[in-house]
């Protein structure tokens, strides 16, 4: 199927949902994690849980890069925004994310030169347009956005632009999945693999999930029919006693990934020994740092980074939600102290966070119906 209309066809959706009902064992409970925050939103936006048998439980994973970034790392970035003659550039979804002293938008209101950009190349253009200032780009995201940062740094080096650097916070999905599988709280039967990240890294890096842990993983697209087909493929594997990596999103995801993007990342980045994830703690080799060949464009080399560590609010149970131990409404703060307008926990901050998705598409709808 090639077009959105086909992937939202009610007849096809009902047919796949019926196959899912036939595929489940009524005596069994299935816990399936959608790794990607985009999948979480698509699941709720299209009301897919209402089509599924009650024995299927969808568990939300750590695939939102804004949600997993610890507050201390945000404070480190915002400390750069306070430097004289610095322009601090970030994506729009970072502008409302709070550090201890406020969000980037609040820093901007207090006089810091904070700019929203749509791409790393926009930040590089800012540097070219403002040679008297230094532009720091706050880089964030999984392997989905890391190639554009890599290509921008290659461009900066090629052009010899010295008033530009990157504060690198790119994280990797495979170590996060492994950390979840190694967690003693892990009670999962299979994974819906991330669609966007897989366009870059392909399906091959997930083979360990089936080989070492005996769990099925199906890479999925973001339309309702994509996600239902992925769930059906996982159920079929479980019913047949198989554990394999399969690609439902073949129209977009190449099995071996995007070679040009992988080459750019290999040139510009190297692995950090460890990196702190909000809610999950320190995970070894789970993030990129800028390679020595690009040290002149590495904000962590050019500036004195404070290395702030901040403990998350104790009442917020983001870690338990990220690991699938709790559902968003089971957090003590959900929908009361913690809302999208006043986020306390990481998962309510970003539009891709599980709590934000649940709040927008389930909690708010339920409140409207009961009013």
Coordinates of C-alpha atoms in Angstrom, one line a residue, residues 66-281:
X66 CA 12.8 15.1 24.8
X67 CA 11.4 13.0 27.5
X68 CA 14.5 11.0 28.2
X69 CA 16.9 14.0 28.5
X70 CA 17.6 14.7 32.1
X71 CA 17.0 18.1 33.5
X72 CA 20.7 18.6 34.4
X73 CA 21.6 18.3 30.7
X74 CA 19.0 20.9 29.8
X75 CA 20.5 23.2 32.5
X76 CA 24.0 22.6 31.0
X77 CA 22.7 23.7 27.6
X78 CA 20.9 26.8 29.0
X79 CA 24.1 27.8 30.8
X80 CA 25.5 28.3 27.3
X81 CA 22.6 30.6 26.5
X82 CA 23.7 32.9 29.3
X83 CA 27.2 33.3 27.9
X84 CA 28.0 36.7 26.4
X85 CA 27.7 37.0 22.6
X86 CA 26.1 33.6 22.3
X87 CA 23.0 32.7 20.2
X88 CA 21.4 29.6 21.6
X89 CA 19.5 27.7 18.9
X90 CA 17.1 24.8 19.4
X91 CA 14.2 22.9 17.9
X92 CA 10.7 24.1 18.7
X93 CA 9.8 21.1 20.9
X94 CA 12.7 22.0 23.2
X95 CA 11.5 25.6 23.8
X96 CA 9.0 24.7 26.5
X97 CA 11.1 22.1 28.3
X98 CA 12.0 23.3 31.8
X99 CA 15.4 23.4 33.4
X100 CA 15.7 24.4 37.0
X101 CA 15.6 28.1 36.2
X102 CA 13.1 28.0 33.4
X103 CA 12.5 27.0 29.8
X104 CA 14.4 28.3 26.8
X105 CA 11.4 30.6 26.1
X106 CA 11.7 32.0 29.6
X107 CA 15.4 32.6 29.2
X108 CA 14.6 34.4 25.9
X109 CA 12.1 36.6 27.8
X110 CA 14.8 37.4 30.4
X111 CA 17.1 38.7 27.6
X112 CA 19.1 35.7 26.5
X113 CA 19.5 35.4 22.7
X114 CA 17.5 32.2 22.2
X115 CA 16.3 31.3 18.7
X116 CA 14.0 28.5 17.5
X117 CA 15.3 26.7 14.3
X118 CA 13.8 24.0 12.1
X119 CA 17.1 22.3 11.3
X120 CA 20.8 22.3 12.2
X121 CA 21.5 24.0 8.9
X122 CA 19.3 26.9 10.0
X123 CA 21.5 27.3 13.0
X124 CA 24.6 27.2 10.8
X125 CA 23.0 30.0 8.6
X126 CA 22.5 32.0 11.8
X127 CA 26.3 31.7 12.4
X128 CA 27.0 32.9 8.9
X129 CA 24.6 35.8 9.3
X130 CA 26.1 36.8 12.7
X131 CA 29.9 36.5 12.5
X132 CA 30.3 38.7 15.6
X133 CA 28.5 36.1 17.7
X134 CA 28.9 32.4 18.4
X135 CA 25.9 30.1 17.6
X136 CA 25.4 27.0 19.8
X137 CA 23.0 24.4 18.4
X138 CA 21.3 22.3 21.1
X139 CA 21.2 18.9 19.2
X140 CA 18.7 16.4 20.4
X141 CA 17.1 13.2 19.0
X142 CA 17.7 9.6 18.2
X143 CA 19.4 8.3 15.1
X144 CA 16.5 9.9 13.2
X145 CA 17.9 13.5 13.6
X146 CA 21.6 12.7 14.2
X147 CA 22.5 12.5 10.4
X148 CA 21.3 16.1 9.8
X149 CA 23.5 17.2 12.7
X150 CA 26.4 15.3 11.3
X151 CA 26.0 16.7 7.8
X152 CA 25.8 20.2 9.3
X153 CA 29.1 19.8 11.1
X154 CA 30.7 18.4 7.9
X155 CA 29.4 21.5 6.1
X156 CA 30.7 23.9 8.9
X157 CA 34.1 22.2 8.6
X158 CA 34.1 22.4 4.8
X159 CA 33.2 26.1 4.9
X160 CA 35.6 26.9 7.8
X161 CA 32.8 28.5 9.9
X162 CA 34.3 28.9 13.3
X163 CA 31.6 30.7 15.2
X164 CA 29.3 27.6 15.3
X165 CA 29.3 24.6 17.6
X166 CA 26.9 21.8 18.7
X167 CA 25.9 20.8 22.2
X168 CA 25.4 17.1 21.3
X169 CA 22.6 15.1 23.0
X170 CA 21.9 12.5 20.4
X171 CA 20.9 9.2 22.0
X172 CA 20.6 5.6 20.6
X173 CA 17.6 3.4 20.6
X174 CA 19.2 0.0 20.7
X175 CA 21.0 0.4 24.1
X176 CA 17.7 1.7 25.6
X177 CA 15.8 -1.4 24.4
X178 CA 18.5 -3.6 25.8
X179 CA 18.3 -1.8 29.2
X180 CA 14.6 -2.4 29.2
X181 CA 15.1 -6.1 28.4
X182 CA 17.6 -6.4 31.2
X183 CA 15.3 -4.7 33.8
X184 CA 14.0 -7.0 36.5
X185 CA 10.7 -5.2 36.0
X186 CA 10.5 -6.3 32.4
X187 CA 7.3 -8.2 31.6
X188 CA 6.9 -7.8 27.8
X189 CA 5.9 -10.3 25.1
X190 CA 7.1 -8.3 22.1
X191 CA 8.0 -4.9 20.6
X192 CA 6.6 -2.7 17.9
X193 CA 9.9 -1.4 16.5
X194 CA 10.4 2.4 15.9
X195 CA 9.7 3.5 12.3
X196 CA 11.6 6.7 12.1
X197 CA 14.9 5.5 13.7
X198 CA 14.7 2.4 11.5
X199 CA 14.8 4.4 8.3
X200 CA 18.4 5.3 9.3
X201 CA 19.7 2.2 11.1
X202 CA 17.5 -0.5 9.4
X203 CA 16.2 -3.7 11.1
X204 CA 19.5 -5.6 11.5
X205 CA 20.5 -3.9 14.8
X206 CA 17.4 -5.3 16.5
X207 CA 18.3 -9.0 15.8
X208 CA 19.6 -9.4 19.4
X209 CA 16.1 -8.9 20.7
X210 CA 14.9 -12.1 19.1
X211 CA 18.2 -14.0 19.3
X212 CA 19.2 -13.2 22.9
X213 CA 15.9 -12.5 24.6
X214 CA 13.4 -14.6 22.6
X215 CA 11.1 -11.6 21.9
X216 CA 9.5 -10.8 18.6
X217 CA 10.0 -7.2 17.2
X218 CA 8.1 -5.8 14.2
X219 CA 9.2 -2.4 12.8
X220 CA 6.0 -0.5 12.0
X221 CA 4.7 2.6 10.2
X222 CA 2.5 5.2 11.8
X223 CA -0.9 4.7 10.1
X224 CA -3.7 2.7 11.8
X225 CA -3.4 -0.2 9.4
X226 CA 0.4 -0.2 9.9
X227 CA 0.1 -0.6 13.6
X228 CA -2.6 -3.2 13.6
X229 CA -0.7 -5.2 11.0
X230 CA 2.4 -5.0 13.3
X231 CA 0.4 -6.2 16.3
X232 CA -1.0 -9.1 14.2
X233 CA 2.5 -10.1 13.0
X234 CA 3.7 -10.2 16.6
X235 CA 0.7 -12.3 17.7
X236 CA 1.3 -14.7 14.8
X237 CA 5.0 -15.1 15.9
X238 CA 3.9 -15.8 19.5
X239 CA 1.2 -18.3 18.4
X240 CA 3.7 -20.1 16.3
X241 CA 6.5 -20.1 18.9
X242 CA 8.7 -17.9 16.8
X243 CA 10.8 -14.9 17.8
X244 CA 12.0 -12.9 14.8
X245 CA 12.6 -9.4 13.6
X246 CA 10.2 -8.5 10.9
X247 CA 9.6 -5.3 8.8
X248 CA 6.0 -4.2 8.4
X249 CA 7.3 -0.7 7.2
X250 CA 9.1 -2.1 4.1
X251 CA 7.8 0.8 1.9
X252 CA 10.0 3.1 3.9
X253 CA 12.5 1.1 6.0
X254 CA 15.4 -0.7 4.2
X255 CA 16.6 -3.8 6.1
X256 CA 20.2 -2.5 6.2
X257 CA 19.4 1.2 6.8
X258 CA 20.5 4.3 5.0
X259 CA 24.2 3.9 4.1
X260 CA 24.8 7.6 3.5
X261 CA 23.3 8.6 6.8
X262 CA 25.3 5.8 8.6
X263 CA 28.5 7.0 7.0
X264 CA 28.0 10.6 8.0
X265 CA 27.3 9.6 11.6
X266 CA 30.3 7.3 11.7
X267 CA 32.6 10.2 10.5
X268 CA 31.3 12.9 12.9
X269 CA 30.3 11.0 16.1
X270 CA 31.7 8.5 18.5
X271 CA 30.1 6.6 21.4
X272 CA 30.1 8.1 24.9
X273 CA 31.1 5.5 27.5
X274 CA 27.8 6.2 29.3
X275 CA 24.9 8.7 29.2
X276 CA 22.2 9.5 31.7
X277 CA 18.6 8.9 30.6
X278 CA 15.7 10.5 32.5
X279 CA 13.9 7.8 34.3
X280 CA 16.2 5.1 33.2
X281 CA 19.5 6.1 34.8

